[in-house]
Short mmCIF file of C-alpha atoms and ligand atoms in Angstrom, two decimals:
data_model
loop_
_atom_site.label_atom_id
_atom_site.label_comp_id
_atom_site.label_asym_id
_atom_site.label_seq_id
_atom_site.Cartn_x
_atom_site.Cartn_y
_atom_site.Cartn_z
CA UNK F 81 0.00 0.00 0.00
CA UNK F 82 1.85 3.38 -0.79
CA UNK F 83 1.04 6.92 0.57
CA UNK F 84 2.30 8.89 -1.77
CA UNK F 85 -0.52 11.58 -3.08
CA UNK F 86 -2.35 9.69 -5.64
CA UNK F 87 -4.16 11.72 -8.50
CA UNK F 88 -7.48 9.94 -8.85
CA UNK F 89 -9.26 10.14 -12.53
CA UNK F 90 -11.08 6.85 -12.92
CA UNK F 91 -14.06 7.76 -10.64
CA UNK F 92 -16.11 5.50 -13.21
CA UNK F 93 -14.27 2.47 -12.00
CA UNK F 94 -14.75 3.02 -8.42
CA UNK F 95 -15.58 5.97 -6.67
CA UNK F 96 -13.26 7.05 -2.84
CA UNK F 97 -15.94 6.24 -0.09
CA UNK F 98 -17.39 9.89 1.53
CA UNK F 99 -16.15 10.29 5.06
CA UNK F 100 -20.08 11.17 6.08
CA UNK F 101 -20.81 7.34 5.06
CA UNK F 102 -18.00 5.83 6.66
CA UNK F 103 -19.42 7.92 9.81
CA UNK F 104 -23.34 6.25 8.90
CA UNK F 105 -21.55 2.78 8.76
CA UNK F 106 -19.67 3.10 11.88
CA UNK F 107 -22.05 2.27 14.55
CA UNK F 108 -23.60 -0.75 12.75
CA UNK F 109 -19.85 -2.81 13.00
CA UNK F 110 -19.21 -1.67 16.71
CA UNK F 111 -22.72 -1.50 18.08
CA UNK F 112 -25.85 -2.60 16.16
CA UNK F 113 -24.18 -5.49 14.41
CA UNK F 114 -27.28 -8.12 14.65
CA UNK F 115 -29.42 -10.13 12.60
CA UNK F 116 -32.52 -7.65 11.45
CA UNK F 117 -34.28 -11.31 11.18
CA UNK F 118 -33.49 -11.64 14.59
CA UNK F 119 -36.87 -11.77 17.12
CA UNK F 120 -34.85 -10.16 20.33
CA UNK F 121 -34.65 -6.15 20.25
CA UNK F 122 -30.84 -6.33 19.71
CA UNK F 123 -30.93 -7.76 16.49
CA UNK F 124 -34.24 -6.23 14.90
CA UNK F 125 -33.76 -2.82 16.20
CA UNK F 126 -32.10 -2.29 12.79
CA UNK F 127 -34.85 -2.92 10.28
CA UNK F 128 -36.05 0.86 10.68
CA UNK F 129 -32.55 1.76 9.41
CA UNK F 130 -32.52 -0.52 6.66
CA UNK F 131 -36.48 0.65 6.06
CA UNK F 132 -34.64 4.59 6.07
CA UNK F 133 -31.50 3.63 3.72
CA UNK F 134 -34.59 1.90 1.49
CA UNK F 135 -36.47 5.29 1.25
CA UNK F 136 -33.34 7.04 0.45
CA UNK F 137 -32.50 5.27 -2.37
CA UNK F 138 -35.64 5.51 -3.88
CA UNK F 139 -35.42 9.26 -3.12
CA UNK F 140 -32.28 8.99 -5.58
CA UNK F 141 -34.48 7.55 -8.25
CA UNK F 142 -38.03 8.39 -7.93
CA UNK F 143 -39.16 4.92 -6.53
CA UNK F 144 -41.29 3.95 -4.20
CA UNK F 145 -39.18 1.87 -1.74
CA UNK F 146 -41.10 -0.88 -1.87
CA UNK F 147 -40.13 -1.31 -5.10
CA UNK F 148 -35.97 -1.40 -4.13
CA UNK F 149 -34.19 -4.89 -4.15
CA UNK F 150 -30.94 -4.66 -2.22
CA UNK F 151 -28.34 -6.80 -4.02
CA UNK F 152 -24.91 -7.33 -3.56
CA UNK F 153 -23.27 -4.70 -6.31
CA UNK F 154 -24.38 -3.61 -10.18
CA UNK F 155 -23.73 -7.06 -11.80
CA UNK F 156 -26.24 -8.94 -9.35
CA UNK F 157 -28.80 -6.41 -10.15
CA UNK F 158 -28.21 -6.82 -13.95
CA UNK F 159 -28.02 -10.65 -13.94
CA UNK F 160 -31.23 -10.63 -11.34
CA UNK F 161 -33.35 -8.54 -14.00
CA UNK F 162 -32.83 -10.49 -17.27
CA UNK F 163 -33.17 -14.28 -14.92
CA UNK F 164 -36.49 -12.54 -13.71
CA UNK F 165 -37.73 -11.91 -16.76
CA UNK F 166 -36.69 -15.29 -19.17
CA UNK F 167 -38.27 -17.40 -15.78
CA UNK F 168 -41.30 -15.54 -15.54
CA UNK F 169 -42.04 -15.44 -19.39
CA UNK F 170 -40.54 -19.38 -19.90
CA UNK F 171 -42.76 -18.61 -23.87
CA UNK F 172 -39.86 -16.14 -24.81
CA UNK F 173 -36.41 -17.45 -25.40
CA UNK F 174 -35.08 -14.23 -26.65
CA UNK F 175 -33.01 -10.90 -25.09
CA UNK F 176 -31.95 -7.80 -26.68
CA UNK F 177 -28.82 -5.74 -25.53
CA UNK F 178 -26.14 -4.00 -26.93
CA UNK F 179 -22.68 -4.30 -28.33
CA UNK F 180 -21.44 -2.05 -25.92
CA UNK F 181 -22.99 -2.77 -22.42
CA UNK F 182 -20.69 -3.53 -18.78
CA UNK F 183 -19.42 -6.82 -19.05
CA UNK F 184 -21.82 -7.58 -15.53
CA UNK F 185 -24.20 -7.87 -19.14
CA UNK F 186 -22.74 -8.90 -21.92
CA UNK F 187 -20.98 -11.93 -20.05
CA UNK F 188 -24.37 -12.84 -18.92
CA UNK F 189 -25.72 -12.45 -22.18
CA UNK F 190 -23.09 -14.96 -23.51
CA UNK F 191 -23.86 -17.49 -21.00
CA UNK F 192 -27.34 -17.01 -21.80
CA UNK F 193 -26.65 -17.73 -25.63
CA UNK F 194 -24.55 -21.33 -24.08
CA UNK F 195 -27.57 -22.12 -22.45
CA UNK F 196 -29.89 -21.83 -25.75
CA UNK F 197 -30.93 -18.35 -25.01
CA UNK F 198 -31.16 -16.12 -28.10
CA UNK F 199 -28.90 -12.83 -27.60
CA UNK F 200 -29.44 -10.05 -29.91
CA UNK F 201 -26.18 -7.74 -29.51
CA UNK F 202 -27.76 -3.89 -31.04
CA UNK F 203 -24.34 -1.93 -32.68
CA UNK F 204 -23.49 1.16 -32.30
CA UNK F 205 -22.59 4.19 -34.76
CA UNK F 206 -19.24 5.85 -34.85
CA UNK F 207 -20.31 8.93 -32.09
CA UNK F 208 -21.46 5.54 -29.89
CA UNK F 209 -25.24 6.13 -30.23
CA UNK F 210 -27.84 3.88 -31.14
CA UNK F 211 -30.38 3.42 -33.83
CA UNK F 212 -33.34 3.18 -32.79
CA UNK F 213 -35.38 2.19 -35.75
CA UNK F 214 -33.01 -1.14 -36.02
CA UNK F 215 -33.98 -1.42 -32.14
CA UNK F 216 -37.90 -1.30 -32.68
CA UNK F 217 -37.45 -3.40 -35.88
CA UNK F 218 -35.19 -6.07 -33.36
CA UNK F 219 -37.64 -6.29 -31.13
CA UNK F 220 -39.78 -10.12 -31.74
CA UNK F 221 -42.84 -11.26 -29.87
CA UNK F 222 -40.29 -13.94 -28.26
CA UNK F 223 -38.82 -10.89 -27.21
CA UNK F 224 -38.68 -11.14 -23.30
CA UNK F 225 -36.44 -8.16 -22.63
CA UNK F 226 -35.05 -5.25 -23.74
CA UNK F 227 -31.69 -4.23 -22.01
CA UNK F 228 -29.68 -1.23 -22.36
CA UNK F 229 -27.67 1.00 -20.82
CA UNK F 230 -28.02 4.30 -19.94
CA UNK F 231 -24.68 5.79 -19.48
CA UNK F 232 -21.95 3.95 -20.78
CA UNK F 233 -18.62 3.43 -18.78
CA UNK F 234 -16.27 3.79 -21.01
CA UNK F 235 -17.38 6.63 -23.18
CA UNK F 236 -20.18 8.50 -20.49
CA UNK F 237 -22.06 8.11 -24.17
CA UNK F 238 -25.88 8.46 -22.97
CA UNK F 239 -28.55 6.47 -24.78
CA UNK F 240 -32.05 7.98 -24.88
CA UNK F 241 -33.58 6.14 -22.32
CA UNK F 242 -37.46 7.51 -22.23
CA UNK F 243 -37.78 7.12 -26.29
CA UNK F 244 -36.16 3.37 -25.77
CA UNK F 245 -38.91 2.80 -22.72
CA UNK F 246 -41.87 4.14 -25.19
CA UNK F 247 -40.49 1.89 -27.61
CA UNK F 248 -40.67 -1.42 -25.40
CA UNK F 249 -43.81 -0.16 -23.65
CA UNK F 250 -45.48 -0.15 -27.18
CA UNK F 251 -44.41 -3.34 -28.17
CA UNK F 252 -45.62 -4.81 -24.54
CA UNK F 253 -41.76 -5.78 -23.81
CA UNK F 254 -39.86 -5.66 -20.48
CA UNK F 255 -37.53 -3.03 -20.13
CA UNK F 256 -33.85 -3.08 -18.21
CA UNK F 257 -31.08 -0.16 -17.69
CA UNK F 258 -28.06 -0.46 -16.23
CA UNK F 259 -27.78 2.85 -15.12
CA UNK F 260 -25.14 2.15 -12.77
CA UNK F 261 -23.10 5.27 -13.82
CA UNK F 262 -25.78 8.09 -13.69
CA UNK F 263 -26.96 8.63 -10.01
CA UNK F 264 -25.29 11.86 -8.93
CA UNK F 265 -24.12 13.02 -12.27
CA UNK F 266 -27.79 13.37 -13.54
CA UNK F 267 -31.34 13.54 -12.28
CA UNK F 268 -32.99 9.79 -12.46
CA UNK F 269 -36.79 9.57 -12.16
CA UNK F 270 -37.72 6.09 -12.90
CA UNK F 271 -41.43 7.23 -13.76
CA UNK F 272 -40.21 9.62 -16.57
CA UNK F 273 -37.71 6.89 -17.87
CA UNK F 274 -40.64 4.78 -17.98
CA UNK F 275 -38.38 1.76 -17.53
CA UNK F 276 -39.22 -1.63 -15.63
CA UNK F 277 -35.87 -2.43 -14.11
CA UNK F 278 -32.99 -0.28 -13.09
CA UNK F 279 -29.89 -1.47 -12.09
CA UNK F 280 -26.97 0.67 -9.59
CA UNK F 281 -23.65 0.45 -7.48
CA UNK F 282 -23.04 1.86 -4.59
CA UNK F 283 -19.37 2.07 -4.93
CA UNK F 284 -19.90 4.30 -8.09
CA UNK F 285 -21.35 6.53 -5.83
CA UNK F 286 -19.19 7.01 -2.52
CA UNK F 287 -20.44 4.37 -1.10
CA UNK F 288 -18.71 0.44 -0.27
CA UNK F 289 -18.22 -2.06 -2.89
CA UNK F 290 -20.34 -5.02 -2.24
CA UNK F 291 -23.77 -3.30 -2.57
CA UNK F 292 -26.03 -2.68 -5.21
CA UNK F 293 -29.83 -2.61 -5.76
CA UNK F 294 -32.59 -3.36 -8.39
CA UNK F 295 -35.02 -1.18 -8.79
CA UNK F 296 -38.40 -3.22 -9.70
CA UNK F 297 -41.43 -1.82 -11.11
CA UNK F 298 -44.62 -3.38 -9.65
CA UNK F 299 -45.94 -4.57 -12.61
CA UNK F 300 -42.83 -6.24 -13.33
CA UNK F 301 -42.83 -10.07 -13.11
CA UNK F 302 -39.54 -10.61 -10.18
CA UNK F 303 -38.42 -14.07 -9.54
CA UNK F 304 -35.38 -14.39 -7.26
CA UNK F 305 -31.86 -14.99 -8.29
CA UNK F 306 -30.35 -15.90 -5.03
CA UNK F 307 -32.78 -18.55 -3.24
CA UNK F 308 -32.82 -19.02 0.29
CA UNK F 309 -33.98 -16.88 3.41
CA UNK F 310 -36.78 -14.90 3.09
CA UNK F 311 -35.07 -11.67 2.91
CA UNK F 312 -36.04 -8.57 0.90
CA UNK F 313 -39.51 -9.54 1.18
CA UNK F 314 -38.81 -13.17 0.01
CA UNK F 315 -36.95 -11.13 -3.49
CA UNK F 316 -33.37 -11.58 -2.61
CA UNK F 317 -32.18 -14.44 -0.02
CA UNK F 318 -29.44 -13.41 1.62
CA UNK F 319 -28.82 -11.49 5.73
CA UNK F 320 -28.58 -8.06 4.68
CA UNK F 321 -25.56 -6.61 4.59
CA UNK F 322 -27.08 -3.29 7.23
CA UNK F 323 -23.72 -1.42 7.46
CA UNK F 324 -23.54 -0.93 3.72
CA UNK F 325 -27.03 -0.90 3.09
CA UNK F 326 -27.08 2.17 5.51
CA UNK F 327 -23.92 3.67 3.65
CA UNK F 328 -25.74 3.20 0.83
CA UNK F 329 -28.54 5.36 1.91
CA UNK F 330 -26.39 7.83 3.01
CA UNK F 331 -24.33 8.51 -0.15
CA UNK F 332 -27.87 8.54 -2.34
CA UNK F 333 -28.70 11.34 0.14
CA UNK F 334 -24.64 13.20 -0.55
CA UNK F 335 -25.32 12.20 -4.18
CA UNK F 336 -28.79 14.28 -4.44
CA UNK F 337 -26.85 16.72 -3.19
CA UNK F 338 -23.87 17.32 -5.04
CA UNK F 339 -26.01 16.80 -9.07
CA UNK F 340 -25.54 20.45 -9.44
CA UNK F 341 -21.50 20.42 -8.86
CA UNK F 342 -21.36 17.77 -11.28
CA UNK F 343 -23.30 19.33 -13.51
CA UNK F 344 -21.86 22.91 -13.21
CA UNK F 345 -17.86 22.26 -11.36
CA UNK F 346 -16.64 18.38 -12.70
CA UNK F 347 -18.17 19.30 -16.34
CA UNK F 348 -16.18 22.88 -16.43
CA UNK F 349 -12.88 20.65 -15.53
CA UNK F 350 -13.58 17.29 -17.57
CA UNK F 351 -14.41 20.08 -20.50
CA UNK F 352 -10.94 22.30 -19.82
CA UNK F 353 -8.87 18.88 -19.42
CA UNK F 354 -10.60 17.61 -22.58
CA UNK F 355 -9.99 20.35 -24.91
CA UNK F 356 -6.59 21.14 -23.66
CA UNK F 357 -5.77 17.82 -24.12
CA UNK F 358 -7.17 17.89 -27.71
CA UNK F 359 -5.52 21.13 -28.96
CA UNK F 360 -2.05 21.04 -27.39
CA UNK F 361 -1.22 16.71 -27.97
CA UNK F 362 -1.31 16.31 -32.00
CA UNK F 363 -2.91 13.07 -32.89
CA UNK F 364 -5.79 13.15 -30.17
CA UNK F 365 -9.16 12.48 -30.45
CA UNK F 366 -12.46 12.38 -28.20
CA UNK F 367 -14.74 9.00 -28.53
CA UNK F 368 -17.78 9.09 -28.51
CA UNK F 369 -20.32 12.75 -29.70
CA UNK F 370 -19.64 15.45 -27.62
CA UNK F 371 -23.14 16.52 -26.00
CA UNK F 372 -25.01 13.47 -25.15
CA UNK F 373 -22.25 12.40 -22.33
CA UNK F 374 -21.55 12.26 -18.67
CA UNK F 375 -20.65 15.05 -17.61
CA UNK F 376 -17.54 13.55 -15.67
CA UNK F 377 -15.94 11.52 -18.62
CA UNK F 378 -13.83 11.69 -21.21
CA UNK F 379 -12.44 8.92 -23.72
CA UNK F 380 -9.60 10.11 -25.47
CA UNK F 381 -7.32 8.06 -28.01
CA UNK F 382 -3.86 9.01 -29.04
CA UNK F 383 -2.54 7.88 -32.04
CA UNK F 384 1.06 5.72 -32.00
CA UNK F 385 0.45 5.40 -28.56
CA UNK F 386 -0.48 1.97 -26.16
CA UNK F 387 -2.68 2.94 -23.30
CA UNK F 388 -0.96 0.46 -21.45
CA UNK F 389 2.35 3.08 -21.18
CA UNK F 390 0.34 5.91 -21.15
CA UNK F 391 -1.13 4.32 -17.90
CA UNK F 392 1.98 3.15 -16.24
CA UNK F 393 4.02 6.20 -16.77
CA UNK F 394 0.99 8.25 -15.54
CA UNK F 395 1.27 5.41 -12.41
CA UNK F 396 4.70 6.40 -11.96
CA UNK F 397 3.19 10.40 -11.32
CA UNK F 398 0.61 9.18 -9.16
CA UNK F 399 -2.40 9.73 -11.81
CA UNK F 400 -4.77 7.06 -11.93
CA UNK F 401 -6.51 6.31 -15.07
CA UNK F 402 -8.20 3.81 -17.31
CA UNK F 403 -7.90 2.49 -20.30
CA UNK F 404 -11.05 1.17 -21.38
CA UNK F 405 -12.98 -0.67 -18.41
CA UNK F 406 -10.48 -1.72 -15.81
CA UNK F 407 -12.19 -5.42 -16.18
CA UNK F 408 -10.02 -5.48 -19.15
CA UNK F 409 -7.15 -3.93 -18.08
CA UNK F 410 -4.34 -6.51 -18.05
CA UNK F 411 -6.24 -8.42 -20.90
CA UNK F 412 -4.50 -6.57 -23.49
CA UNK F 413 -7.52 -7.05 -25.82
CA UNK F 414 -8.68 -3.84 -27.18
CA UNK F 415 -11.60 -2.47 -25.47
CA UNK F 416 -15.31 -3.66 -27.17
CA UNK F 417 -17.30 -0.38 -26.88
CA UNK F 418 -14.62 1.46 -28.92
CA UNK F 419 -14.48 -1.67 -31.93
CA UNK F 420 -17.85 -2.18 -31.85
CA UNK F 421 -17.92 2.66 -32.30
CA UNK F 422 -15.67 1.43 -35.34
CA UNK F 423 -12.10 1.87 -33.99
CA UNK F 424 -9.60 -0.40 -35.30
CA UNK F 425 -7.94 -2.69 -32.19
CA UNK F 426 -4.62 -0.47 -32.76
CA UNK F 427 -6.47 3.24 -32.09
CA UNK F 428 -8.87 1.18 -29.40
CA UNK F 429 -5.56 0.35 -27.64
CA UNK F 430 -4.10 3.71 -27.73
CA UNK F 431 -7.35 5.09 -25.76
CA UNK F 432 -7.44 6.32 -21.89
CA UNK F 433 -10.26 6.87 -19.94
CA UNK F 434 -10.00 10.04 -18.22
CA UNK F 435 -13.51 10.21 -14.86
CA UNK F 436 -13.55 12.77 -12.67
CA UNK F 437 -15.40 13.12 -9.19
CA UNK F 438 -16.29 15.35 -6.60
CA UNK F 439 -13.39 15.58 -4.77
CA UNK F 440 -11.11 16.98 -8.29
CA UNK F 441 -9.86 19.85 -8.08
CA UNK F 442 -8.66 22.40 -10.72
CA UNK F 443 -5.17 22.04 -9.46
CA UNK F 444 -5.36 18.36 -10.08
CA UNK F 445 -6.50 18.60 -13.62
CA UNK F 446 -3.44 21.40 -13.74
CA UNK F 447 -1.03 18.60 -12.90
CA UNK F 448 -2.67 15.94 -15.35
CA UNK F 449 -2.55 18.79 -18.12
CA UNK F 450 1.44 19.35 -17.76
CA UNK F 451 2.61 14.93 -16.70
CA UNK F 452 0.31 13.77 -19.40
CA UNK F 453 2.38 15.49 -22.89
CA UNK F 454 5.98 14.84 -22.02
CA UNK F 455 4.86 10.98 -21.96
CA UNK F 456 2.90 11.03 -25.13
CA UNK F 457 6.13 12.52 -26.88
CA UNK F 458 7.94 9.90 -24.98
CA UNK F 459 5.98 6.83 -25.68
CA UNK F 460 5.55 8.18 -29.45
CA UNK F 461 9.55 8.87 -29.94
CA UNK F 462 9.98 5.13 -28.65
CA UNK F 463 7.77 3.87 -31.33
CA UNK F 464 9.39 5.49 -34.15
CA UNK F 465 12.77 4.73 -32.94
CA UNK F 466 11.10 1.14 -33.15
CA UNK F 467 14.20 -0.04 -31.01
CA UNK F 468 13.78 -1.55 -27.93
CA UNK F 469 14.47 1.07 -25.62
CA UNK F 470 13.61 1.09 -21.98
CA UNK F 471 10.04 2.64 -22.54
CA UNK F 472 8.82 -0.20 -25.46
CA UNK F 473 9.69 -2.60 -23.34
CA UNK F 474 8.08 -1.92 -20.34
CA UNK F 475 5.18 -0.93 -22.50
CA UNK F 476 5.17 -4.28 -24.04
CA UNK F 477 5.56 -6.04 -20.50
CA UNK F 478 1.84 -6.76 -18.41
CA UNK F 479 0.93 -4.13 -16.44
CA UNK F 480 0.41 -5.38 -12.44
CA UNK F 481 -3.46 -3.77 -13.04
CA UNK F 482 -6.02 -3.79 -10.41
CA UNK F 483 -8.91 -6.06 -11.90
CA UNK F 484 -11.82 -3.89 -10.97
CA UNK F 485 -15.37 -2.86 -11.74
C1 PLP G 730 -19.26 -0.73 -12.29
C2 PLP G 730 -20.34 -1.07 -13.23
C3 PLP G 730 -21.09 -2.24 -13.07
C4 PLP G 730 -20.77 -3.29 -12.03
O1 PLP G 730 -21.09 -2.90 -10.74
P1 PLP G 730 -20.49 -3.77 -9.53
O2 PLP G 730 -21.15 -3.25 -8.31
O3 PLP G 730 -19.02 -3.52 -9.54
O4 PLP G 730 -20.83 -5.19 -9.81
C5 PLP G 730 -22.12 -2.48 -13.96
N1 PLP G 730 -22.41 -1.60 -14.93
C6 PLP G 730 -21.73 -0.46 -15.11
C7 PLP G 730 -22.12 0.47 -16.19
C8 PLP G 730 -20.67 -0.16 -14.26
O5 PLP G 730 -19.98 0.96 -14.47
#
């Protein structure tokens, strides 16, 4: 573990946890730690905190909290809603997604397709959006969900959630977002989506990893993914996890709060680190459109350039960044959201996820703006030189990457 300052952009991996939910947590380790199942006082004193974290959550999203499923992070809540919906409809064999969704999907998706399942995987254009005519037109009456994204990961790209929900509600299909990536950085108000199922993380939000809801609509068919006690209203088996769930609640509460600095504060820096980045480093380019985005990312490639030295020279500066989703960081294989916008595997490779959070700060984005040149030039003279100088080869050697989110 080092101490040295550390330079954190790659808030869309995981997110530092707020000292005021660390604070919320505290007391259920050290003093309320029992079972809410429990019959004695000690133990189900807690289920009025878990019933407060539950309306806070749906506070975050416009829900009624009877309509929250507590899960253990984003991919339960994404593999819960499409196993709800093929074992409630057992008629309708098929799923539609996208090329571009989390891997917590598209792995599922694949395992779904082993198991006889038929995937449809929607592409993308070049600026990352979707058509939707091909989406209506993909849609089949063996159809039993529709599934995609709202903001993606890699790219912040937004997909237009409340046309794709009119779309499904008009063709009497289930509807799923992973939406995982929005809370805090927009307003979500699961009524005006007019989706069925909404996936999140708390740990995208300042909150632990290792919790995550569902968000159910009540006309949605539910059947339970993880079978056993009869937890979560007999939806989830599983003794809740009550110091996290009650972090959980209190970040959705700190992430009401601080929509407008991400809206006004992170966007002003993510747009002064973007452009500066794009008119001073020759050979850089933004993926994905400009104006239908997070307002916290930006996906940049640089041409001659691996991410993978970009990243550990950056490491060696104490700037943390991404290239592509950190679950295929280490993998070497060029990230699929930017192949399936059209980039060859060689500019895919050369791109870095840049996130930003509420805690930046204009002087970090200052130090970012004068590290990140010098090793662009670097990385790019060691590639012409095509010699195997100290910088190729490190570049070409695995990078000891965190496996993340
Ligand atoms: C991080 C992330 C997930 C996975 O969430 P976990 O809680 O880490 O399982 C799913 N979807 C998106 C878009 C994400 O960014």
């Amino acid at each position: 573990m080092s101490q040295r300052r550390i330079f954190y952009f790659d808030n869309n991996a995981t997110t530092r946890v707020a000292p005021e939910v660390v604070a919320a947590m505290t007391p259920f380790f050290t003093e309320y730690w029992g079972n809410a199942s429990s019959a004695y006082a000690f133990g189900n004193q807690v289920v009025k905190d878990l019933d407060l974290a539950r309306e806070k959550v749906a506070a975050l999203i416009g829900a009624d909290p009877r309509e929250i499923v507590f899960t253990s992070c984003g991919t339960e809540a994404n593999n819960t809603a499409l196993h709800s919906a093929l074992v409630t409809q057992p008629g309708k064999r098929h799923v539609l997604t996208t090329a571009v969704e989390h891997s917590a999907n598209i792995k599922y998706c694949e395992f779904l397709r082993r198991r006889g399942y038929d995937v449809t995987f929607l592409p993308v254009e070049s600026d990352g959006s979707l058509d939707l005519h091909l989406l209506e037109k993909s849609i089949r009456p063996d159809t039993a969900i529709v599934s995609v994204m709202w903001a993606n990961n890699e790219t912040g790209v937004l997909f237009p959630l409340e046309e794709i929900a009119a779309i499904c509600r008009s063709k009497g299909v289930l509807y799923h977002t992973d939406a995982v990536q929005v809370p805090g950085k927009l307003k979500v108000d699961v009524d005006e989506l007019g989706v069925d199922f909404l996936s999140l993380s708390a740990h995208k939000l300042h909150a632990p990893k290792g919790v995550g809801l569902l968000y159910c609509r009540y006309t949605a068919p539910y059947h339970s993914y993880l079978i056993g006690g009869g937890q979560e209203k007999g939806r989830r088996g599983g003794t809740e996890n009550v110091p996290y769930i009650v972090g959980f609640g209190r970040a959705a509460e700190l992430a009401l709060a601080s929509l407008q600095d991400e809206d006004t504060r992170i966007r002003a820096l993510r747009d002064r680190l973007e452009q500066t980045i794009l008119t001073t480093i020759p050979d850089s380019h933004r993926n994905g459109g400009r104006d239908a985005r997070l307002p916290n990312t930006s996906n940049l490639t640089f041409g001659g350039c691996e991410a993978e030295g970009i990243l550990l020279l950056l490491d060696r500066e104490g700037v943390c960044v991404s290239s592509g989703s950190a679950c295929t960081t280490g993998s070497l294989a060029p990230s699929h959201v930017l192949t399936a916008m059209g980039l060859s595997p060689a500019r895919a490779k050369g791109s870095v996820r840049f996130s930003l959070g509420i805690y930046n700060t204009a002087e970090e984005v200052d130090y970012l703006l004068a590290k990140l040149p010098p090793i662009i030039a670097r990385l790019r003279g060691a590639a012409v030189d095509a010699s195997p100088s100290t910088v190729s080869t490190t570049t070409a050697s695995s990078l000891a990457a965190p496996v993340m989110a």
